[in-house]
Amino acid sequence: MRDRNLVELVGIHKAFGDNVVLDGVDLSVTRGEVIVIAGPSGSGKSTMLRCVNGLETVDSGEVRFDGRPVTPGKGLSALRAQIGFVFQQFHLFPHMTVLQNITLAPVKVKGIAADTARTTAHQLLERVGIAEKAEQFPADLSGGQQQRVAIARALAMDPQLMLFDEPTSALDPEMIREVLDVMRDLARDGMTMLVVTHEMGFAREVCDRLVFIDGGQIVEEGPPAEFFANAQSERAREFVDKIIHH
């Protein structure tokens, strides 16, 4: 029987030197849930995301993915192959075409046949709305298009979970929407997603639960409408005020 929770963080502590970044974080993510992690800069949001797929090791506590602990060691890369990660910067290989960027990992890591990987890549490019860009290089694309390639590349591994770390913050305003639209479709299709973002319109419309983190702790969590209408803690209310009067 598969665990209902795809991700569990239990008592996570993480410090960089004297700087405590995560201070006892507990979070369970059920399959198919879309969670937006919000909070001021430096509150530990990105670190939390990086702990989920083992990019950062925790000082204490436990991270579990699909019932298994996320710990350094030989099982980590297999586990990581099931988790897509989309960063603020696109991290595409500049010397490879869009198609090559998307097919590289499925062929190399998963041993998928090149033809199959290419077919899938074309379908994914269709899905993110840039089917015609397959043979172009990242430098030929706008930021929004590059980020959509990055999403397609993550999806090519057929992940169980997608992590997004401020995926639109490096983009010009007119490109933000095209990336959020792709993420919206993914959420509708039932992908489990953890999204660190300042795009509160997206949070309000798409996420099942908003998790507000400040000073390395989860201060408050709940359905977005409730959070915006009726934030309980002072820190959360200040945050909401800033956004609404932004």
Coordinates of N, CA and C in Angstrom, one line a residue:
M1 N 0.9 -1.2 0.0 CA 0.0 0.0 0.0 C 0.9 1.2 0.0
R2 N 0.7 2.1 -1.0 CA 1.5 3.3 -1.0 C 1.1 4.3 0.0
D3 N 2.0 4.9 0.6 CA 1.8 5.9 1.6 C 1.0 7.1 1.0
R4 N 0.0 7.6 1.7 CA -0.8 8.7 1.2 C 0.0 9.9 1.0
N5 N 1.0 10.1 2.0 CA 1.8 11.2 1.9 C 3.0 10.9 1.0
L6 N 3.2 11.8 0.0 CA 4.4 11.6 -0.9 C 5.6 12.2 -0.2
V7 N 5.5 13.3 0.5 CA 6.6 13.9 1.2 C 6.3 14.1 2.7
E8 N 7.2 13.8 3.5 CA 7.1 14.2 4.9 C 8.4 14.8 5.5
L9 N 8.2 15.9 6.1 CA 9.3 16.6 6.8 C 9.0 16.5 8.3
V10 N 9.9 15.9 9.0 CA 9.7 15.7 10.5 C 10.8 16.4 11.3
G11 N 10.4 17.5 12.0 CA 11.4 18.1 12.9 C 12.7 18.5 12.2
I12 N 12.6 19.2 11.0 CA 13.8 19.5 10.2 C 14.5 20.7 10.8
H13 N 15.8 20.5 11.1 CA 16.6 21.6 11.5 C 17.8 21.7 10.5
K14 N 18.1 22.9 10.2 CA 19.3 23.2 9.3 C 19.9 24.5 9.6
A15 N 21.2 24.5 9.8 CA 21.9 25.8 10.0 C 23.1 25.9 9.1
F16 N 23.4 27.1 8.6 CA 24.7 27.3 7.9 C 25.5 28.1 8.9
G17 N 26.5 27.5 9.5 CA 27.3 28.2 10.6 C 26.3 28.5 11.7
D18 N 26.3 29.8 12.1 CA 25.5 30.3 13.2 C 24.1 30.6 12.7
N19 N 23.9 30.6 11.4 CA 22.6 31.0 10.9 C 21.6 29.9 10.8
V20 N 20.7 29.8 11.7 CA 19.7 28.8 11.7 C 18.6 29.1 10.6
V21 N 18.6 28.2 9.6 CA 17.7 28.5 8.4 C 16.4 27.8 8.6
L22 N 16.4 26.6 9.1 CA 15.2 25.8 9.3 C 15.2 25.4 10.8
D23 N 14.1 25.7 11.5 CA 14.1 25.5 12.9 C 12.9 24.7 13.4
G24 N 13.0 23.4 13.1 CA 11.9 22.5 13.5 C 10.7 22.5 12.6
V25 N 10.9 22.2 11.3 CA 9.9 22.3 10.3 C 9.2 20.9 10.2
D26 N 7.9 20.9 10.3 CA 7.1 19.6 10.0 C 6.1 19.9 8.9
L27 N 6.1 19.1 7.9 CA 5.2 19.3 6.8 C 4.9 17.9 6.1
S28 N 3.6 17.6 5.9 CA 3.3 16.4 5.1 C 2.6 16.9 3.8
V29 N 3.0 16.3 2.7 CA 2.4 16.6 1.4 C 1.7 15.4 0.9
T30 N 0.4 15.4 0.7 CA -0.3 14.3 0.1 C -0.2 14.3 -1.4
R31 N -0.3 13.1 -1.9 CA -0.2 12.9 -3.4 C -1.3 13.8 -4.1
G32 N -0.8 14.5 -5.1 CA -1.7 15.3 -5.9 C -2.0 16.7 -5.3
E33 N -1.3 17.0 -4.2 CA -1.5 18.3 -3.5 C -0.6 19.3 -4.1
V34 N -1.1 20.5 -4.3 CA -0.3 21.7 -4.7 C -0.1 22.6 -3.5
I35 N 1.1 22.8 -3.1 CA 1.4 23.6 -2.0 C 2.3 24.8 -2.4
V36 N 1.9 26.0 -2.0 CA 2.7 27.2 -2.3 C 3.4 27.5 -0.9
I37 N 4.7 27.7 -1.0 CA 5.4 28.1 0.2 C 5.8 29.6 0.1
A38 N 5.3 30.4 1.0 CA 5.4 31.8 0.9 C 6.1 32.3 2.2
G39 N 6.6 33.5 2.1 CA 7.3 34.1 3.2 C 8.3 35.1 2.8
P40 N 8.8 35.9 3.7 CA 9.8 36.9 3.4 C 11.1 36.3 2.9
S41 N 11.9 37.1 2.2 CA 13.2 36.6 1.7 C 14.1 36.2 2.9
G42 N 14.8 35.1 2.7 CA 15.7 34.6 3.8 C 15.0 33.8 4.9
S43 N 13.7 33.4 4.6 CA 13.0 32.7 5.7 C 13.2 31.2 5.7
G44 N 13.9 30.7 4.7 CA 14.2 29.3 4.7 C 13.5 28.5 3.6
K45 N 12.7 29.2 2.8 CA 11.8 28.5 1.8 C 12.6 27.7 0.8
S46 N 13.7 28.3 0.2 CA 14.4 27.6 -0.8 C 15.2 26.4 -0.2
T47 N 15.7 26.6 1.0 CA 16.5 25.6 1.7 C 15.6 24.4 2.0
M48 N 14.3 24.7 2.4 CA 13.4 23.6 2.6 C 13.1 22.8 1.4
L49 N 13.0 23.5 0.3 CA 12.8 22.8 -1.0 C 14.0 21.9 -1.3
R50 N 15.2 22.4 -1.1 CA 16.4 21.7 -1.4 C 16.6 20.5 -0.5
C51 N 16.0 20.5 0.7 CA 16.1 19.4 1.6 C 15.2 18.2 1.1
V52 N 14.1 18.6 0.4 CA 13.2 17.6 0.0 C 13.9 16.6 -1.0
N53 N 14.7 17.1 -1.9 CA 15.3 16.2 -2.8 C 16.8 15.9 -2.5
G54 N 17.2 16.3 -1.3 CA 18.6 15.9 -0.8 C 19.7 16.8 -1.4
L55 N 19.3 17.9 -2.0 CA 20.4 18.9 -2.5 C 21.1 19.5 -1.2
E56 N 20.3 19.6 -0.1 CA 20.9 20.0 1.1 C 20.6 18.9 2.1
T57 N 21.6 18.5 2.9 CA 21.3 17.5 4.0 C 20.8 18.3 5.2
V58 N 20.0 17.6 6.0 CA 19.5 18.2 7.2 C 20.4 18.0 8.4
D59 N 20.4 18.9 9.4 CA 21.2 18.7 10.6 C 20.5 17.7 11.5
S60 N 19.2 17.8 11.6 CA 18.5 16.8 12.4 C 17.0 16.8 11.9
G61 N 16.3 15.7 12.2 CA 15.0 15.5 11.7 C 15.1 14.6 10.5
E62 N 13.9 14.3 9.9 CA 14.0 13.4 8.8 C 13.1 13.9 7.6
V63 N 13.6 13.6 6.4 CA 12.8 13.9 5.2 C 12.5 12.5 4.6
R64 N 11.2 12.3 4.3 CA 10.8 11.1 3.7 C 10.1 11.4 2.3
F65 N 10.5 10.6 1.3 CA 9.8 10.8 0.0 C 9.3 9.4 -0.3
D66 N 8.0 9.3 -0.6 CA 7.3 8.1 -0.9 C 7.7 7.0 0.1
G67 N 7.7 7.4 1.4 CA 7.9 6.4 2.4 C 9.4 6.1 2.7
R68 N 10.3 6.6 1.9 CA 11.7 6.3 2.1 C 12.5 7.5 2.6
P69 N 13.4 7.4 3.5 CA 14.2 8.5 4.0 C 15.1 9.1 2.8
V70 N 15.2 10.4 2.8 CA 16.1 11.0 1.8 C 17.4 11.3 2.5
T71 N 18.3 10.4 2.3 CA 19.6 10.6 2.9 C 20.7 10.4 1.9
P72 N 21.9 11.0 2.1 CA 23.0 10.8 1.2 C 23.3 9.4 1.1
G73 N 23.7 8.9 -0.1 CA 24.1 7.5 -0.3 C 23.6 7.0 -1.6
K74 N 23.7 5.7 -1.8 CA 23.6 5.2 -3.2 C 22.1 5.3 -3.7
G75 N 21.2 5.3 -2.7 CA 19.8 5.4 -3.2 C 19.3 6.7 -3.6
L76 N 20.1 7.8 -3.3 CA 19.7 9.1 -3.5 C 19.4 9.5 -5.0
S77 N 20.3 9.0 -5.9 CA 20.1 9.5 -7.3 C 18.8 8.8 -7.9
A78 N 18.5 7.6 -7.5 CA 17.3 6.9 -8.0 C 16.1 7.7 -7.5
L79 N 16.1 8.1 -6.2 CA 15.0 8.8 -5.6 C 14.9 10.2 -6.3
R80 N 16.1 10.8 -6.5 CA 16.0 12.2 -7.1 C 15.5 12.1 -8.5
A81 N 15.6 11.0 -9.2 CA 15.1 10.9 -10.6 C 13.6 11.0 -10.6
Q82 N 13.0 10.8 -9.4 CA 11.5 10.9 -9.3 C 11.0 12.3 -9.0
I83 N 12.0 13.2 -8.8 CA 11.6 14.5 -8.3 C 12.1 15.5 -9.3
G84 N 11.2 16.2 -10.0 CA 11.6 17.3 -10.9 C 11.9 18.6 -10.1
F85 N 12.9 19.3 -10.6 CA 13.3 20.6 -9.9 C 13.4 21.7 -10.9
V86 N 12.7 22.7 -10.8 CA 12.8 23.9 -11.7 C 13.2 25.1 -10.8
F87 N 14.4 25.6 -11.2 CA 15.0 26.7 -10.5 C 14.7 28.1 -11.0
Q88 N 15.1 29.1 -10.3 CA 14.9 30.4 -10.7 C 15.7 30.7 -12.0
Q89 N 16.9 30.2 -12.1 CA 17.7 30.3 -13.3 C 17.4 29.0 -14.1
F90 N 17.5 29.0 -15.4 CA 17.0 27.9 -16.2 C 17.9 26.7 -16.2
H91 N 19.2 26.9 -16.0 CA 20.1 25.8 -16.0 C 20.0 24.9 -17.2
L92 N 19.8 25.4 -18.4 CA 19.8 24.6 -19.6 C 21.2 24.6 -20.1
F93 N 21.6 23.5 -20.8 CA 22.9 23.4 -21.4 C 22.9 24.2 -22.7
P94 N 23.8 25.3 -22.7 CA 23.7 26.2 -23.8 C 24.1 25.6 -25.2
H95 N 25.0 24.6 -25.1 CA 25.5 24.0 -26.4 C 24.6 23.0 -27.0
M96 N 23.5 22.7 -26.3 CA 22.6 21.7 -26.8 C 21.3 22.3 -27.3
T97 N 20.7 21.7 -28.2 CA 19.3 22.1 -28.7 C 18.3 21.9 -27.6
V98 N 17.2 22.5 -27.7 CA 16.1 22.3 -26.8 C 15.8 20.8 -26.6
L99 N 15.7 20.1 -27.8 CA 15.4 18.7 -27.8 C 16.4 17.9 -27.1
Q100 N 17.7 18.2 -27.3 CA 18.8 17.5 -26.6 C 18.8 17.7 -25.1
N101 N 18.4 18.9 -24.7 CA 18.3 19.3 -23.3 C 17.3 18.4 -22.6
I102 N 16.2 18.1 -23.3 CA 15.1 17.4 -22.7 C 15.3 15.9 -22.7
T103 N 16.0 15.4 -23.8 CA 16.2 13.9 -23.9 C 17.4 13.4 -23.1
L104 N 18.3 14.3 -22.7 CA 19.6 13.9 -22.1 C 19.4 12.9 -20.9
A105 N 18.7 13.4 -19.9 CA 18.6 12.6 -18.7 C 17.8 11.3 -18.9
P106 N 16.6 11.4 -19.6 CA 15.9 10.1 -19.8 C 16.7 9.0 -20.4
V107 N 17.6 9.4 -21.4 CA 18.4 8.4 -22.1 C 19.6 8.0 -21.1
K108 N 20.2 9.0 -20.6 CA 21.4 8.7 -19.8 C 21.1 8.1 -18.4
V109 N 20.1 8.7 -17.7 CA 19.8 8.2 -16.3 C 18.9 7.1 -16.3
K110 N 17.8 7.1 -17.2 CA 16.8 6.1 -17.1 C 17.0 5.0 -18.2
G111 N 17.9 5.2 -19.1 CA 18.2 4.2 -20.1 C 17.0 4.1 -21.1
I112 N 16.3 5.2 -21.3 CA 15.2 5.1 -22.3 C 15.7 5.2 -23.7
A113 N 15.1 4.5 -24.6 CA 15.6 4.5 -26.0 C 15.5 6.0 -26.6
A114 N 16.5 6.4 -27.4 CA 16.6 7.7 -27.9 C 15.3 8.1 -28.6
D115 N 14.8 7.2 -29.5 CA 13.6 7.5 -30.2 C 12.4 7.8 -29.3
T116 N 12.3 7.0 -28.3 CA 11.2 7.1 -27.4 C 11.3 8.5 -26.6
A117 N 12.6 8.8 -26.2 CA 12.8 10.0 -25.5 C 12.5 11.2 -26.4
R118 N 12.8 11.1 -27.7 CA 12.5 12.2 -28.6 C 11.0 12.4 -28.8
T119 N 10.3 11.3 -28.9 CA 8.9 11.4 -29.1 C 8.2 12.1 -27.8
T120 N 8.7 11.6 -26.7 CA 8.2 12.2 -25.4 C 8.5 13.7 -25.4
A121 N 9.7 14.0 -25.7 CA 10.2 15.4 -25.7 C 9.3 16.3 -26.6
H122 N 9.0 15.8 -27.8 CA 8.1 16.6 -28.7 C 6.7 16.8 -28.0
Q123 N 6.2 15.7 -27.4 CA 4.9 15.8 -26.8 C 4.9 16.9 -25.6
L124 N 6.0 16.9 -24.9 CA 6.1 17.8 -23.8 C 6.3 19.2 -24.2
L125 N 7.0 19.4 -25.3 CA 7.1 20.8 -25.9 C 5.8 21.3 -26.4
E126 N 5.0 20.4 -26.9 CA 3.6 20.7 -27.3 C 2.9 21.1 -26.1
R127 N 3.0 20.4 -25.0 CA 2.3 20.6 -23.8 C 2.6 22.0 -23.1
V128 N 3.9 22.4 -23.3 CA 4.3 23.7 -22.7 C 4.2 24.8 -23.7
G129 N 3.7 24.5 -24.9 CA 3.3 25.5 -25.8 C 4.5 26.0 -26.7
I130 N 5.5 25.2 -26.9 CA 6.7 25.7 -27.7 C 7.2 24.5 -28.6
A131 N 6.2 23.8 -29.2 CA 6.5 22.7 -30.1 C 7.5 23.0 -31.2
E132 N 7.4 24.3 -31.6 CA 8.3 24.7 -32.8 C 9.7 25.0 -32.5
K133 N 10.0 25.0 -31.2 CA 11.4 25.4 -30.7 C 12.4 24.2 -30.6
A134 N 12.0 23.0 -30.9 CA 12.8 21.8 -30.6 C 14.2 21.9 -31.1
E135 N 14.5 22.5 -32.3 CA 15.8 22.4 -32.8 C 16.6 23.7 -32.5
Q136 N 16.0 24.6 -31.7 CA 16.7 25.8 -31.4 C 17.6 25.7 -30.2
F137 N 18.5 26.6 -30.0 CA 19.4 26.6 -28.8 C 18.8 27.6 -27.7
P138 N 19.1 27.3 -26.5 CA 18.5 28.2 -25.4 C 18.7 29.6 -25.7
A139 N 19.9 30.0 -26.2 CA 20.1 31.5 -26.4 C 19.1 32.1 -27.4
D140 N 18.5 31.3 -28.2 CA 17.5 31.8 -29.2 C 16.2 32.0 -28.6
L141 N 16.0 31.6 -27.3 CA 14.7 31.7 -26.7 C 14.6 32.8 -25.7
S142 N 13.3 33.3 -25.5 CA 13.1 34.3 -24.4 C 13.2 33.5 -23.1
G143 N 13.3 34.3 -22.0 CA 13.4 33.7 -20.7 C 12.2 32.8 -20.4
G144 N 11.0 33.3 -20.7 CA 9.8 32.5 -20.5 C 9.8 31.2 -21.2
Q145 N 10.3 31.2 -22.5 CA 10.5 30.0 -23.3 C 11.5 29.0 -22.7
Q146 N 12.6 29.6 -22.2 CA 13.6 28.8 -21.6 C 13.1 28.1 -20.3
Q147 N 12.3 28.8 -19.5 CA 11.8 28.2 -18.3 C 10.8 27.1 -18.6
R148 N 10.1 27.3 -19.7 CA 9.1 26.3 -20.1 C 9.9 25.0 -20.6
V149 N 11.0 25.2 -21.3 CA 11.9 24.1 -21.6 C 12.4 23.4 -20.4
A150 N 12.8 24.2 -19.4 CA 13.2 23.6 -18.1 C 12.1 22.8 -17.4
I151 N 10.9 23.2 -17.5 CA 9.8 22.4 -17.0 C 9.6 21.1 -17.8
A152 N 9.7 21.3 -19.1 CA 9.5 20.1 -20.0 C 10.6 19.1 -19.7
R153 N 11.8 19.6 -19.4 CA 13.0 18.7 -19.2 C 12.7 18.0 -17.8
A154 N 12.2 18.7 -16.8 CA 11.9 18.0 -15.6 C 10.8 16.9 -15.7
L155 N 9.8 17.3 -16.6 CA 8.7 16.3 -16.8 C 9.1 15.1 -17.6
A156 N 10.2 15.2 -18.4 CA 10.6 14.1 -19.2 C 11.1 12.9 -18.4
M157 N 11.4 13.2 -17.1 CA 11.8 12.1 -16.2 C 10.6 11.4 -15.6
D158 N 9.4 11.9 -15.9 CA 8.2 11.3 -15.4 C 8.2 11.3 -13.9
P159 N 8.4 12.5 -13.3 CA 8.5 12.6 -11.8 C 7.2 12.4 -11.1
Q160 N 7.3 12.0 -9.8 CA 6.1 11.9 -9.0 C 5.9 13.3 -8.3
L161 N 6.9 14.1 -8.3 CA 6.8 15.4 -7.5 C 7.6 16.4 -8.3
M162 N 7.0 17.6 -8.4 CA 7.7 18.8 -9.0 C 8.0 19.8 -8.0
L163 N 9.2 20.3 -7.9 CA 9.6 21.4 -7.0 C 9.9 22.6 -7.9
F164 N 9.4 23.7 -7.5 CA 9.6 25.0 -8.2 C 10.2 26.0 -7.2
D165 N 11.4 26.5 -7.5 CA 12.0 27.5 -6.6 C 12.0 28.9 -7.3
E166 N 11.0 29.7 -7.0 CA 10.8 31.0 -7.6 C 11.0 31.0 -9.1
P167 N 10.2 30.1 -9.8 CA 10.4 29.9 -11.2 C 10.2 31.1 -12.1
T168 N 9.5 32.1 -11.6 CA 9.2 33.3 -12.4 C 10.0 34.5 -12.0
S169 N 10.8 34.4 -10.9 CA 11.4 35.7 -10.4 C 12.5 36.3 -11.3
A170 N 13.0 35.5 -12.2 CA 14.1 36.0 -13.1 C 13.5 36.5 -14.4
L171 N 12.1 36.4 -14.5 CA 11.5 36.7 -15.8 C 10.9 38.1 -15.9
D172 N 10.9 38.7 -17.1 CA 10.1 39.9 -17.4 C 8.7 39.7 -17.1
P173 N 8.0 40.7 -16.7 CA 6.5 40.6 -16.3 C 5.7 39.9 -17.4
E174 N 5.9 40.2 -18.6 CA 5.1 39.7 -19.7 C 5.3 38.2 -19.9
M175 N 6.4 37.6 -19.4 CA 6.7 36.2 -19.6 C 6.2 35.4 -18.4
I176 N 5.9 36.0 -17.3 CA 5.5 35.3 -16.1 C 4.3 34.5 -16.3
R177 N 3.3 35.1 -17.0 CA 2.0 34.4 -17.1 C 2.2 33.1 -17.9
E178 N 3.0 33.1 -19.0 CA 3.1 31.9 -19.8 C 3.7 30.7 -19.0
V179 N 4.6 31.0 -18.1 CA 5.1 30.0 -17.2 C 4.1 29.5 -16.2
L180 N 3.4 30.5 -15.6 CA 2.4 30.1 -14.6 C 1.3 29.3 -15.2
D181 N 0.9 29.6 -16.5 CA -0.1 28.9 -17.2 C 0.3 27.4 -17.3
V182 N 1.5 27.1 -17.6 CA 2.0 25.7 -17.7 C 1.9 25.1 -16.3
M183 N 2.3 25.8 -15.3 CA 2.2 25.2 -13.9 C 0.8 25.0 -13.5
R184 N -0.1 25.9 -13.9 CA -1.5 25.7 -13.6 C -2.1 24.4 -14.3
D185 N -1.7 24.2 -15.5 CA -2.1 23.0 -16.2 C -1.6 21.7 -15.5
L186 N -0.4 21.8 -15.1 CA 0.2 20.6 -14.4 C -0.6 20.3 -13.1
A187 N -0.9 21.4 -12.4 CA -1.6 21.2 -11.1 C -3.0 20.6 -11.4
R188 N -3.6 21.0 -12.5 CA -4.9 20.5 -12.9 C -4.8 19.0 -13.2
D189 N -3.7 18.6 -13.8 CA -3.5 17.2 -14.2 C -3.2 16.3 -13.0
G190 N -3.1 16.9 -11.8 CA -2.9 16.1 -10.6 C -1.4 15.9 -10.2
M191 N -0.5 16.7 -10.7 CA 0.9 16.6 -10.3 C 1.0 17.2 -8.9
T192 N 1.8 16.4 -8.1 CA 2.1 16.9 -6.7 C 3.2 18.0 -6.9
M193 N 2.9 19.2 -6.3 CA 3.8 20.3 -6.5 C 4.1 21.1 -5.2
L194 N 5.4 21.4 -5.1 CA 5.8 22.3 -4.0 C 6.4 23.6 -4.7
V195 N 5.8 24.7 -4.5 CA 6.1 25.9 -5.2 C 6.5 27.0 -4.3
V196 N 7.8 27.5 -4.4 CA 8.2 28.7 -3.7 C 8.0 29.9 -4.6
T197 N 7.1 30.8 -4.3 CA 6.8 31.9 -5.2 C 6.3 33.1 -4.5
H198 N 6.4 34.3 -5.2 CA 5.8 35.5 -4.7 C 4.5 35.8 -5.4
E199 N 4.2 34.9 -6.4 CA 3.0 35.2 -7.2 C 1.8 34.7 -6.5
M200 N 1.2 35.6 -5.7 CA 0.1 35.2 -4.8 C -1.2 35.0 -5.6
G201 N -1.3 35.6 -6.8 CA -2.5 35.4 -7.6 C -2.5 33.9 -8.0
F202 N -1.4 33.4 -8.3 CA -1.2 31.9 -8.7 C -1.6 31.1 -7.4
A203 N -1.1 31.5 -6.3 CA -1.3 30.7 -5.1 C -2.8 30.7 -4.8
R204 N -3.5 31.8 -4.9 CA -4.9 31.9 -4.6 C -5.7 31.0 -5.5
E205 N -5.3 31.0 -6.8 CA -6.1 30.3 -7.8 C -5.8 28.8 -7.8
V206 N -4.5 28.4 -7.6 CA -4.1 27.1 -7.9 C -3.8 26.2 -6.7
C207 N -3.3 26.8 -5.6 CA -2.8 25.9 -4.6 C -3.9 25.4 -3.7
D208 N -3.7 24.2 -3.1 CA -4.6 23.6 -2.1 C -4.3 24.2 -0.8
R209 N -3.0 24.4 -0.5 CA -2.6 24.9 0.8 C -1.5 25.9 0.7
L210 N -1.5 26.9 1.4 CA -0.5 27.9 1.5 C 0.3 27.7 2.8
V211 N 1.6 27.5 2.7 CA 2.4 27.4 3.9 C 3.2 28.6 4.0
F212 N 3.0 29.3 5.1 CA 3.8 30.6 5.4 C 4.9 30.3 6.3
I213 N 6.1 30.6 5.9 CA 7.3 30.3 6.6 C 8.0 31.6 6.9
D214 N 8.5 31.8 8.2 CA 9.2 33.0 8.5 C 10.2 32.6 9.6
G215 N 11.4 33.1 9.5 CA 12.4 32.8 10.5 C 12.7 31.3 10.7
G216 N 12.5 30.5 9.6 CA 12.8 29.1 9.6 C 11.7 28.2 10.2
Q217 N 10.6 28.8 10.5 CA 9.5 28.0 11.0 C 8.2 28.2 10.2
I218 N 7.4 27.2 10.2 CA 6.1 27.3 9.6 C 5.2 28.1 10.6
V219 N 4.8 29.3 10.2 CA 4.1 30.1 11.1 C 2.6 29.8 11.0
E220 N 2.2 29.5 9.8 CA 0.8 29.3 9.5 C 0.6 28.5 8.2
E221 N -0.5 27.7 8.1 CA -0.8 27.1 6.9 C -2.3 26.9 6.8
G222 N -2.8 26.9 5.5 CA -4.2 26.6 5.3 C -4.6 26.9 3.9
P223 N -5.8 26.8 3.6 CA -6.3 27.1 2.2 C -6.0 28.5 1.9
P224 N -5.6 28.9 0.7 CA -5.2 30.2 0.4 C -6.2 31.3 0.6
A225 N -7.5 31.0 0.3 CA -8.5 32.0 0.5 C -8.6 32.4 2.0
E226 N -8.5 31.4 2.8 CA -8.6 31.6 4.3 C -7.4 32.4 4.8
F227 N -6.2 32.0 4.2 CA -5.0 32.7 4.6 C -5.1 34.2 4.3
F228 N -5.5 34.5 3.1 CA -5.5 35.9 2.6 C -6.6 36.7 3.4
A229 N -7.7 36.0 3.6 CA -8.9 36.7 4.3 C -8.7 36.9 5.8
N230 N -7.9 35.9 6.3 CA -8.0 35.8 7.8 C -6.7 35.3 8.4
A231 N -5.6 35.8 8.0 CA -4.3 35.3 8.5 C -4.3 35.5 10.0
Q232 N -3.9 34.5 10.7 CA -4.0 34.5 12.2 C -2.8 35.2 12.9
S233 N -1.6 35.0 12.4 CA -0.5 35.6 13.1 C -0.1 36.9 12.6
E234 N 0.5 37.7 13.4 CA 0.9 39.1 13.0 C 1.8 39.1 11.8
R235 N 2.8 38.1 11.8 CA 3.8 38.1 10.8 C 3.1 37.8 9.4
A236 N 2.1 36.9 9.5 CA 1.4 36.5 8.2 C 0.5 37.7 7.8
R237 N -0.1 38.4 8.7 CA -0.9 39.6 8.4 C -0.1 40.7 7.7
E238 N 1.1 40.9 8.3 CA 2.0 41.9 7.7 C 2.3 41.5 6.2
F239 N 2.6 40.2 6.1 CA 3.0 39.7 4.7 C 1.8 39.9 3.7
V240 N 0.6 39.6 4.2 CA -0.6 39.7 3.3 C -0.8 41.2 3.0
D241 N -0.7 42.1 4.0 CA -0.8 43.5 3.8 C 0.1 44.0 2.7
K242 N 1.4 43.6 2.8 CA 2.4 44.1 1.9 C 2.0 43.7 0.5
I243 N 1.5 42.4 0.3 CA 1.2 41.9 -1.0 C 0.0 42.6 -1.6
I244 N -1.0 42.8 -0.7 CA -2.3 43.4 -1.2 C -2.1 44.9 -1.6
H245 N -1.2 45.5 -0.8 CA -1.0 47.0 -1.1 C 0.3 47.2 -1.9
H246 N 0.8 46.1 -2.5 CA 2.0 46.1 -3.3 C 1.8 46.9 -4.6

